[in-house]
Amino acid sequence: MIRVDRLTVRYGAATALDGVSLSVAAGEMVALIGPNGAGKSTLVNTLCGLRKPAAGTFAVDGKLALVPEGRHLFAPLTVDDNLRLGAWRSGSRDTAHIYALLPELTKLRKRQAGKLSGGEQQMVALGRALMSRPDVLVIDEMSLGLAPRVVAGLAGHLRERNAADGLAVLLIEQNARLALDLCDKAYVLEAGRIVAEGPSAELAGSAEVAAAYLGLE
Ligand code: ATP
């Protein structure tokens, strides 16, 4: 679904991504974890066509939708209108299937998006991305600032879409525990380079990854 091959992206003289390769296969859930400034947003922006690579290539198969960091809802509009905007390019503006997939949104449909809680807004952002019936979702910092119970609810919906529809996911997260729990495979990005990759369980078991990203328990 997504194939990134030796991608280098620069801001002037500064190299934000340095030969990054990664892939997300159909039906796969893949995590990209890494600290602040590692280059995660640069990768998202490049996949969305907002930045031009200095070297390397990337390809996306099928329909990609983004759940952006910070949600970027249209605050004065209702939840229903925000969902409809998710389909502005792709035809059907029928929101019924989103309320069936994310029933929590049903009672919020006439509410103004800007007045919802952070977790409710994140659910709207997910629903908006699902409106175009994507094959692959790129989700940038879904859990930021949200309570664990809310994050667990969102993660449950992603698992369900993956299991039921084969939705592929690239989950870009600072919350490494969530990312490794949810995804089959993970990459660790540090200072623009992939420094570790493999099955999530294997990475979670590695002493370096555990010390740097999972904290002491
Ligand atoms: P965060 O989680 O804090 O958003 P990130 O992993 O998404 O971090 P990026 O925002 O992609 O990291 O930044 C990667 C590197 O590129 C950093 O060193 C950052 O300072 C630099 N950078 C990002 N945007 C720009 C820009 N517009 N101009 C110059 N340098 C930039």
PDB file of C-alpha atoms and ligand atoms in Angstrom:
ATOM      1  CA  MET A   1       0.000   0.000   0.000  1.00  0.00           C
ATOM      2  CA  ILE A   2       2.838   2.345   0.920  1.00  0.00           C
ATOM      3  CA  ARG A   3       6.413   1.852  -0.154  1.00  0.00           C
ATOM      4  CA  VAL A   4       9.068   4.368   0.836  1.00  0.00           C
ATOM      5  CA  ASP A   5      12.497   3.742  -0.630  1.00  0.00           C
ATOM      6  CA  ARG A   6      15.656   5.485   0.587  1.00  0.00           C
ATOM      7  CA  LEU A   7      13.835   8.769   1.042  1.00  0.00           C
ATOM      8  CA  THR A   8      15.847  11.878   1.854  1.00  0.00           C
ATOM      9  CA  VAL A   9      14.137  15.180   2.619  1.00  0.00           C
ATOM     10  CA  ARG A  10      15.950  18.396   3.466  1.00  0.00           C
ATOM     11  CA  TYR A  11      15.031  21.819   4.782  1.00  0.00           C
ATOM     12  CA  GLY A  12      17.768  23.927   3.264  1.00  0.00           C
ATOM     13  CA  ALA A  13      20.993  22.487   4.606  1.00  0.00           C
ATOM     14  CA  ALA A  14      19.268  20.454   7.358  1.00  0.00           C
ATOM     15  CA  THR A  15      18.485  16.817   6.587  1.00  0.00           C
ATOM     16  CA  ALA A  16      15.173  15.798   8.180  1.00  0.00           C
ATOM     17  CA  LEU A  17      14.940  12.325   6.588  1.00  0.00           C
ATOM     18  CA  ASP A  18      18.083  10.502   5.612  1.00  0.00           C
ATOM     19  CA  GLY A  19      17.562   7.449   3.410  1.00  0.00           C
ATOM     20  CA  VAL A  20      14.371   6.199   5.053  1.00  0.00           C
ATOM     21  CA  SER A  21      12.844   2.970   3.716  1.00  0.00           C
ATOM     22  CA  LEU A  22       9.631   1.441   4.994  1.00  0.00           C
ATOM     23  CA  SER A  23       6.581  -0.392   3.740  1.00  0.00           C
ATOM     24  CA  VAL A  24       2.980  -0.999   4.670  1.00  0.00           C
ATOM     25  CA  ALA A  25       1.412  -4.021   2.962  1.00  0.00           C
ATOM     26  CA  ALA A  26      -2.307  -4.458   2.283  1.00  0.00           C
ATOM     27  CA  GLY A  27      -4.132  -5.191   5.514  1.00  0.00           C
ATOM     28  CA  GLU A  28      -1.102  -4.470   7.659  1.00  0.00           C
ATOM     29  CA  MET A  29      -0.910  -2.184  10.705  1.00  0.00           C
ATOM     30  CA  VAL A  30       2.509  -0.577  10.959  1.00  0.00           C
ATOM     31  CA  ALA A  31       3.860   1.751  13.629  1.00  0.00           C
ATOM     32  CA  LEU A  32       6.442   4.478  13.223  1.00  0.00           C
ATOM     33  CA  ILE A  33       7.768   5.597  16.586  1.00  0.00           C
ATOM     34  CA  GLY A  34      10.451   8.081  17.493  1.00  0.00           C
ATOM     35  CA  PRO A  35      11.151  11.138  19.627  1.00  0.00           C
ATOM     36  CA  ASN A  36      10.367  14.798  18.900  1.00  0.00           C
ATOM     37  CA  GLY A  37      12.215  16.059  15.869  1.00  0.00           C
ATOM     38  CA  ALA A  38      12.943  12.568  14.498  1.00  0.00           C
ATOM     39  CA  GLY A  39      11.299  13.434  11.182  1.00  0.00           C
ATOM     40  CA  LYS A  40       7.850  11.889  11.585  1.00  0.00           C
ATOM     41  CA  SER A  41       5.903  14.972  10.433  1.00  0.00           C
ATOM     42  CA  THR A  42       8.275  15.401   7.528  1.00  0.00           C
ATOM     43  CA  LEU A  43       7.465  11.875   6.389  1.00  0.00           C
ATOM     44  CA  VAL A  44       3.713  12.531   6.630  1.00  0.00           C
ATOM     45  CA  ASN A  45       4.048  15.784   4.709  1.00  0.00           C
ATOM     46  CA  THR A  46       6.090  14.079   2.028  1.00  0.00           C
ATOM     47  CA  LEU A  47       3.577  11.219   1.642  1.00  0.00           C
ATOM     48  CA  CYS A  48       0.843  13.846   1.251  1.00  0.00           C
ATOM     49  CA  GLY A  49       2.791  15.652  -1.440  1.00  0.00           C
ATOM     50  CA  LEU A  50       3.564  18.742   0.625  1.00  0.00           C
ATOM     51  CA  ARG A  51       7.349  18.293   0.497  1.00  0.00           C
ATOM     52  CA  LYS A  52       9.563  17.188  -2.330  1.00  0.00           C
ATOM     53  CA  PRO A  53      12.184  14.511  -1.651  1.00  0.00           C
ATOM     54  CA  ALA A  54      15.812  15.422  -2.318  1.00  0.00           C
ATOM     55  CA  ALA A  55      16.426  11.735  -3.092  1.00  0.00           C
ATOM     56  CA  GLY A  56      14.602   8.412  -3.005  1.00  0.00           C
ATOM     57  CA  THR A  57      11.054   7.570  -3.940  1.00  0.00           C
ATOM     58  CA  PHE A  58       7.704   6.693  -2.445  1.00  0.00           C
ATOM     59  CA  ALA A  59       4.592   5.074  -3.881  1.00  0.00           C
ATOM     60  CA  VAL A  60       1.058   4.697  -2.579  1.00  0.00           C
ATOM     61  CA  ASP A  61      -1.286   2.016  -3.933  1.00  0.00           C
ATOM     62  CA  GLY A  62      -4.994   2.482  -3.508  1.00  0.00           C
ATOM     63  CA  LYS A  63      -6.749   5.275  -1.682  1.00  0.00           C
ATOM     64  CA  LEU A  64      -4.877   6.965   1.169  1.00  0.00           C
ATOM     65  CA  ALA A  65      -6.481   9.137   3.823  1.00  0.00           C
ATOM     66  CA  LEU A  66      -4.785  11.137   6.556  1.00  0.00           C
ATOM     67  CA  VAL A  67      -5.805  11.700  10.164  1.00  0.00           C
ATOM     68  CA  PRO A  68      -3.621  14.738  10.802  1.00  0.00           C
ATOM     69  CA  GLU A  69      -1.839  15.678  13.988  1.00  0.00           C
ATOM     70  CA  GLY A  70      -4.007  18.174  15.890  1.00  0.00           C
ATOM     71  CA  ARG A  71      -7.148  16.886  14.092  1.00  0.00           C
ATOM     72  CA  HIS A  72      -7.692  20.074  12.037  1.00  0.00           C
ATOM     73  CA  LEU A  73     -11.463  20.005  12.203  1.00  0.00           C
ATOM     74  CA  PHE A  74     -13.563  22.898  10.986  1.00  0.00           C
ATOM     75  CA  ALA A  75     -14.394  24.199  14.460  1.00  0.00           C
ATOM     76  CA  PRO A  76     -17.534  26.257  13.665  1.00  0.00           C
ATOM     77  CA  LEU A  77     -19.120  23.432  11.629  1.00  0.00           C
ATOM     78  CA  THR A  78     -21.117  20.501  12.968  1.00  0.00           C
ATOM     79  CA  VAL A  79     -19.773  16.992  13.269  1.00  0.00           C
ATOM     80  CA  ASP A  80     -21.943  15.943  10.346  1.00  0.00           C
ATOM     81  CA  ASP A  81     -20.583  18.723   8.134  1.00  0.00           C
ATOM     82  CA  ASN A  82     -17.018  17.855   9.121  1.00  0.00           C
ATOM     83  CA  LEU A  83     -17.653  14.257   8.072  1.00  0.00           C
ATOM     84  CA  ARG A  84     -19.090  15.373   4.731  1.00  0.00           C
ATOM     85  CA  LEU A  85     -15.940  17.394   4.079  1.00  0.00           C
ATOM     86  CA  GLY A  86     -14.015  14.113   4.257  1.00  0.00           C
ATOM     87  CA  ALA A  87     -15.683  13.138   0.994  1.00  0.00           C
ATOM     88  CA  TRP A  88     -15.248  16.409  -0.877  1.00  0.00           C
ATOM     89  CA  ARG A  89     -13.001  14.738  -3.431  1.00  0.00           C
ATOM     90  CA  SER A  90     -14.449  11.291  -3.544  1.00  0.00           C
ATOM     91  CA  GLY A  91     -18.122  11.402  -4.270  1.00  0.00           C
ATOM     92  CA  SER A  92     -20.655  10.119  -1.769  1.00  0.00           C
ATOM     93  CA  ARG A  93     -21.340  12.445   1.118  1.00  0.00           C
ATOM     94  CA  ASP A  94     -23.556   9.913   2.826  1.00  0.00           C
ATOM     95  CA  THR A  95     -22.437   9.803   6.443  1.00  0.00           C
ATOM     96  CA  ALA A  96     -24.620   6.854   7.526  1.00  0.00           C
ATOM     97  CA  HIS A  97     -21.838   4.290   7.255  1.00  0.00           C
ATOM     98  CA  ILE A  98     -19.595   6.377   9.538  1.00  0.00           C
ATOM     99  CA  TYR A  99     -22.246   6.483  12.282  1.00  0.00           C
ATOM    100  CA  ALA A 100     -22.577   2.721  11.925  1.00  0.00           C
ATOM    101  CA  LEU A 101     -18.805   2.264  12.267  1.00  0.00           C
ATOM    102  CA  LEU A 102     -18.327   4.858  15.036  1.00  0.00           C
ATOM    103  CA  PRO A 103     -21.631   4.864  16.953  1.00  0.00           C
ATOM    104  CA  GLU A 104     -20.236   7.304  19.545  1.00  0.00           C
ATOM    105  CA  LEU A 105     -20.553  10.004  16.881  1.00  0.00           C
ATOM    106  CA  THR A 106     -24.301   9.541  16.426  1.00  0.00           C
ATOM    107  CA  LYS A 107     -25.340  11.655  19.387  1.00  0.00           C
ATOM    108  CA  LEU A 108     -22.781  14.324  18.474  1.00  0.00           C
ATOM    109  CA  ARG A 109     -23.817  14.773  14.853  1.00  0.00           C
ATOM    110  CA  LYS A 110     -25.416  18.222  15.274  1.00  0.00           C
ATOM    111  CA  ARG A 111     -22.816  19.517  17.740  1.00  0.00           C
ATOM    112  CA  GLN A 112     -20.230  22.110  16.790  1.00  0.00           C
ATOM    113  CA  ALA A 113     -16.891  20.316  16.313  1.00  0.00           C
ATOM    114  CA  GLY A 114     -14.861  23.017  18.085  1.00  0.00           C
ATOM    115  CA  LYS A 115     -16.832  22.507  21.279  1.00  0.00           C
ATOM    116  CA  LEU A 116     -16.205  18.783  21.626  1.00  0.00           C
ATOM    117  CA  SER A 117     -13.663  17.151  23.930  1.00  0.00           C
ATOM    118  CA  GLY A 118     -10.261  16.178  22.536  1.00  0.00           C
ATOM    119  CA  GLY A 119     -11.259  12.527  22.349  1.00  0.00           C
ATOM    120  CA  GLU A 120     -14.531  13.311  20.597  1.00  0.00           C
ATOM    121  CA  GLN A 121     -12.677  15.503  18.109  1.00  0.00           C
ATOM    122  CA  GLN A 122     -10.192  12.725  17.412  1.00  0.00           C
ATOM    123  CA  MET A 123     -13.120  10.374  16.730  1.00  0.00           C
ATOM    124  CA  VAL A 124     -14.529  12.930  14.252  1.00  0.00           C
ATOM    125  CA  ALA A 125     -11.128  13.200  12.556  1.00  0.00           C
ATOM    126  CA  LEU A 126     -11.055   9.399  12.221  1.00  0.00           C
ATOM    127  CA  GLY A 127     -14.608   9.364  10.854  1.00  0.00           C
ATOM    128  CA  ARG A 128     -13.799  12.108   8.380  1.00  0.00           C
ATOM    129  CA  ALA A 129     -10.800  10.112   7.114  1.00  0.00           C
ATOM    130  CA  LEU A 130     -12.956   6.980   6.748  1.00  0.00           C
ATOM    131  CA  MET A 131     -15.554   8.867   4.651  1.00  0.00           C
ATOM    132  CA  SER A 132     -13.551   8.321   1.463  1.00  0.00           C
ATOM    133  CA  ARG A 133     -13.477   4.545   2.137  1.00  0.00           C
ATOM    134  CA  PRO A 134      -9.672   4.474   2.095  1.00  0.00           C
ATOM    135  CA  ASP A 135      -7.480   1.395   1.640  1.00  0.00           C
ATOM    136  CA  VAL A 136      -4.793   2.840   3.891  1.00  0.00           C
ATOM    137  CA  LEU A 137      -4.857   5.403   6.705  1.00  0.00           C
ATOM    138  CA  VAL A 138      -1.910   7.470   7.852  1.00  0.00           C
ATOM    139  CA  ILE A 139      -2.575   8.545  11.441  1.00  0.00           C
ATOM    140  CA  ASP A 140      -0.352  11.223  12.944  1.00  0.00           C
ATOM    141  CA  GLU A 141      -0.149  11.369  16.764  1.00  0.00           C
ATOM    142  CA  MET A 142      -3.619  10.046  17.433  1.00  0.00           C
ATOM    143  CA  SER A 143      -3.162   9.666  21.190  1.00  0.00           C
ATOM    144  CA  LEU A 144      -1.627  13.067  21.946  1.00  0.00           C
ATOM    145  CA  GLY A 145      -3.257  14.619  25.006  1.00  0.00           C
ATOM    146  CA  LEU A 146      -5.984  11.999  25.316  1.00  0.00           C
ATOM    147  CA  ALA A 147      -6.897   9.876  28.336  1.00  0.00           C
ATOM    148  CA  PRO A 148      -5.919   6.186  28.144  1.00  0.00           C
ATOM    149  CA  ARG A 149      -9.575   5.091  28.104  1.00  0.00           C
ATOM    150  CA  VAL A 150     -10.272   7.333  25.106  1.00  0.00           C
ATOM    151  CA  VAL A 151      -7.171   6.086  23.302  1.00  0.00           C
ATOM    152  CA  ALA A 152      -8.239   2.491  23.931  1.00  0.00           C
ATOM    153  CA  GLY A 153     -11.611   3.235  22.312  1.00  0.00           C
ATOM    154  CA  LEU A 154      -9.981   4.693  19.196  1.00  0.00           C
ATOM    155  CA  ALA A 155      -7.528   1.788  19.015  1.00  0.00           C
ATOM    156  CA  GLY A 156     -10.442  -0.653  19.232  1.00  0.00           C
ATOM    157  CA  HIS A 157     -12.091   0.978  16.218  1.00  0.00           C
ATOM    158  CA  LEU A 158      -8.879   0.746  14.207  1.00  0.00           C
ATOM    159  CA  ARG A 159      -8.484  -2.940  15.077  1.00  0.00           C
ATOM    160  CA  GLU A 160     -12.042  -3.542  13.976  1.00  0.00           C
ATOM    161  CA  ARG A 161     -11.647  -1.753  10.628  1.00  0.00           C
ATOM    162  CA  ASN A 162      -8.423  -3.654  10.045  1.00  0.00           C
ATOM    163  CA  ALA A 163     -10.001  -7.024  10.869  1.00  0.00           C
ATOM    164  CA  ALA A 164     -13.320  -6.425   9.096  1.00  0.00           C
ATOM    165  CA  ASP A 165     -12.287  -4.408   6.015  1.00  0.00           C
ATOM    166  CA  GLY A 166      -8.552  -5.067   5.756  1.00  0.00           C
ATOM    167  CA  LEU A 167      -7.837  -1.368   6.306  1.00  0.00           C
ATOM    168  CA  ALA A 168      -4.060  -0.846   6.294  1.00  0.00           C
ATOM    169  CA  VAL A 169      -2.665   1.664   8.806  1.00  0.00           C
ATOM    170  CA  LEU A 170       0.559   3.599   9.252  1.00  0.00           C
ATOM    171  CA  LEU A 171       0.367   4.788  12.858  1.00  0.00           C
ATOM    172  CA  ILE A 172       2.820   7.549  13.681  1.00  0.00           C
ATOM    173  CA  GLU A 173       3.070   7.798  17.428  1.00  0.00           C
ATOM    174  CA  GLN A 174       5.100   9.095  20.311  1.00  0.00           C
ATOM    175  CA  ASN A 175       3.179   6.670  22.516  1.00  0.00           C
ATOM    176  CA  ALA A 176       5.324   3.645  21.757  1.00  0.00           C
ATOM    177  CA  ARG A 177       3.397   1.295  24.006  1.00  0.00           C
ATOM    178  CA  LEU A 178       0.142   1.967  22.159  1.00  0.00           C
ATOM    179  CA  ALA A 179       1.849   1.712  18.783  1.00  0.00           C
ATOM    180  CA  LEU A 180       3.575  -1.576  19.573  1.00  0.00           C
ATOM    181  CA  ASP A 181       0.423  -3.057  21.130  1.00  0.00           C
ATOM    182  CA  LEU A 182      -1.746  -2.144  18.168  1.00  0.00           C
ATOM    183  CA  CYS A 183       0.539  -2.798  15.214  1.00  0.00           C
ATOM    184  CA  ASP A 184       2.044  -5.952  13.708  1.00  0.00           C
ATOM    185  CA  LYS A 185       5.272  -4.323  12.676  1.00  0.00           C
ATOM    186  CA  ALA A 186       7.159  -1.208  13.745  1.00  0.00           C
ATOM    187  CA  TYR A 187       9.941   1.114  12.727  1.00  0.00           C
ATOM    188  CA  VAL A 188      11.945   3.347  15.045  1.00  0.00           C
ATOM    189  CA  LEU A 189      12.955   6.701  13.546  1.00  0.00           C
ATOM    190  CA  GLU A 190      15.700   8.732  15.201  1.00  0.00           C
ATOM    191  CA  ALA A 191      17.274  11.866  13.756  1.00  0.00           C
ATOM    192  CA  GLY A 192      15.960  11.105  10.286  1.00  0.00           C
ATOM    193  CA  ARG A 193      17.076   7.463  10.132  1.00  0.00           C
ATOM    194  CA  ILE A 194      15.377   4.132  10.753  1.00  0.00           C
ATOM    195  CA  VAL A 195      17.435   2.679  13.614  1.00  0.00           C
ATOM    196  CA  ALA A 196      15.319  -0.425  14.315  1.00  0.00           C
ATOM    197  CA  GLU A 197      12.527  -2.331  12.633  1.00  0.00           C
ATOM    198  CA  GLY A 198      10.728  -5.631  12.982  1.00  0.00           C
ATOM    199  CA  PRO A 199       7.692  -7.340  14.441  1.00  0.00           C
ATOM    200  CA  SER A 200       6.271  -5.215  17.262  1.00  0.00           C
ATOM    201  CA  ALA A 201       6.652  -7.969  19.833  1.00  0.00           C
ATOM    202  CA  GLU A 202      10.321  -8.302  18.958  1.00  0.00           C
ATOM    203  CA  LEU A 203      10.948  -4.549  19.241  1.00  0.00           C
ATOM    204  CA  ALA A 204       9.035  -4.345  22.513  1.00  0.00           C
ATOM    205  CA  GLY A 205      11.328  -7.078  23.823  1.00  0.00           C
ATOM    206  CA  SER A 206      14.528  -5.315  22.782  1.00  0.00           C
ATOM    207  CA  ALA A 207      16.403  -3.748  25.664  1.00  0.00           C
ATOM    208  CA  GLU A 208      17.288  -0.576  23.720  1.00  0.00           C
ATOM    209  CA  VAL A 209      13.749   0.087  22.543  1.00  0.00           C
ATOM    210  CA  ALA A 210      12.299  -0.702  25.964  1.00  0.00           C
ATOM    211  CA  ALA A 211      14.742   1.627  27.710  1.00  0.00           C
ATOM    212  CA  ALA A 212      14.296   4.492  25.241  1.00  0.00           C
ATOM    213  CA  TYR A 213      10.580   4.296  24.515  1.00  0.00           C
ATOM    214  CA  LEU A 214       8.691   2.153  26.963  1.00  0.00           C
ATOM    215  CA  GLY A 215      10.079   3.455  30.245  1.00  0.00           C
ATOM    216  CA  LEU A 216      10.867   1.352  33.257  1.00  0.00           C
ATOM    217  CA  GLU A 217       8.104  -0.748  34.705  1.00  0.00           C
TER     218      GLU A 217
HETATM  219  P1  ATP B   1       7.539  16.278  16.348  1.00  0.00           P
HETATM  220  O1  ATP B   1       6.999  15.028  16.917  1.00  0.00           O
HETATM  221  O2  ATP B   1       8.135  17.196  17.363  1.00  0.00           O
HETATM  222  O3  ATP B   1       6.591  16.975  15.393  1.00  0.00           O
HETATM  223  P2  ATP B   1       8.863  15.035  14.152  1.00  0.00           P
HETATM  224  O4  ATP B   1       9.420  13.679  14.417  1.00  0.00           O
HETATM  225  O5  ATP B   1       7.567  15.117  13.467  1.00  0.00           O
HETATM  226  O6  ATP B   1       8.820  15.842  15.486  1.00  0.00           O
HETATM  227  P3  ATP B   1       9.813  16.820  12.114  1.00  0.00           P
HETATM  228  O7  ATP B   1       8.858  17.889  12.469  1.00  0.00           O
HETATM  229  O8  ATP B   1       9.585  16.055  10.869  1.00  0.00           O
HETATM  230  O9  ATP B   1       9.978  15.795  13.330  1.00  0.00           O
HETATM  231  O10 ATP B   1      11.268  17.470  12.077  1.00  0.00           O
HETATM  232  C1  ATP B   1      12.439  16.770  11.656  1.00  0.00           C
HETATM  233  C2  ATP B   1      13.612  17.724  11.644  1.00  0.00           C
HETATM  234  O11 ATP B   1      13.430  18.705  10.622  1.00  0.00           O
HETATM  235  C3  ATP B   1      13.803  18.498  12.940  1.00  0.00           C
HETATM  236  O12 ATP B   1      15.180  18.626  13.172  1.00  0.00           O
HETATM  237  C4  ATP B   1      13.163  19.837  12.657  1.00  0.00           C
HETATM  238  O13 ATP B   1      13.777  20.846  13.422  1.00  0.00           O
HETATM  239  C5  ATP B   1      13.433  20.015  11.185  1.00  0.00           C
HETATM  240  N1  ATP B   1      12.370  20.788  10.522  1.00  0.00           N
HETATM  241  C6  ATP B   1      11.054  20.481  10.489  1.00  0.00           C
HETATM  242  N2  ATP B   1      10.367  21.399   9.766  1.00  0.00           N
HETATM  243  C7  ATP B   1      11.262  22.319   9.344  1.00  0.00           C
HETATM  244  C8  ATP B   1      11.197  23.494   8.549  1.00  0.00           C
HETATM  245  N3  ATP B   1      10.030  23.914   8.031  1.00  0.00           N
HETATM  246  N4  ATP B   1      12.330  24.178   8.347  1.00  0.00           N
HETATM  247  C9  ATP B   1      13.508  23.747   8.829  1.00  0.00           C
HETATM  248  N5  ATP B   1      13.656  22.637   9.571  1.00  0.00           N
HETATM  249  C10 ATP B   1      12.563  21.933   9.836  1.00  0.00           C
END
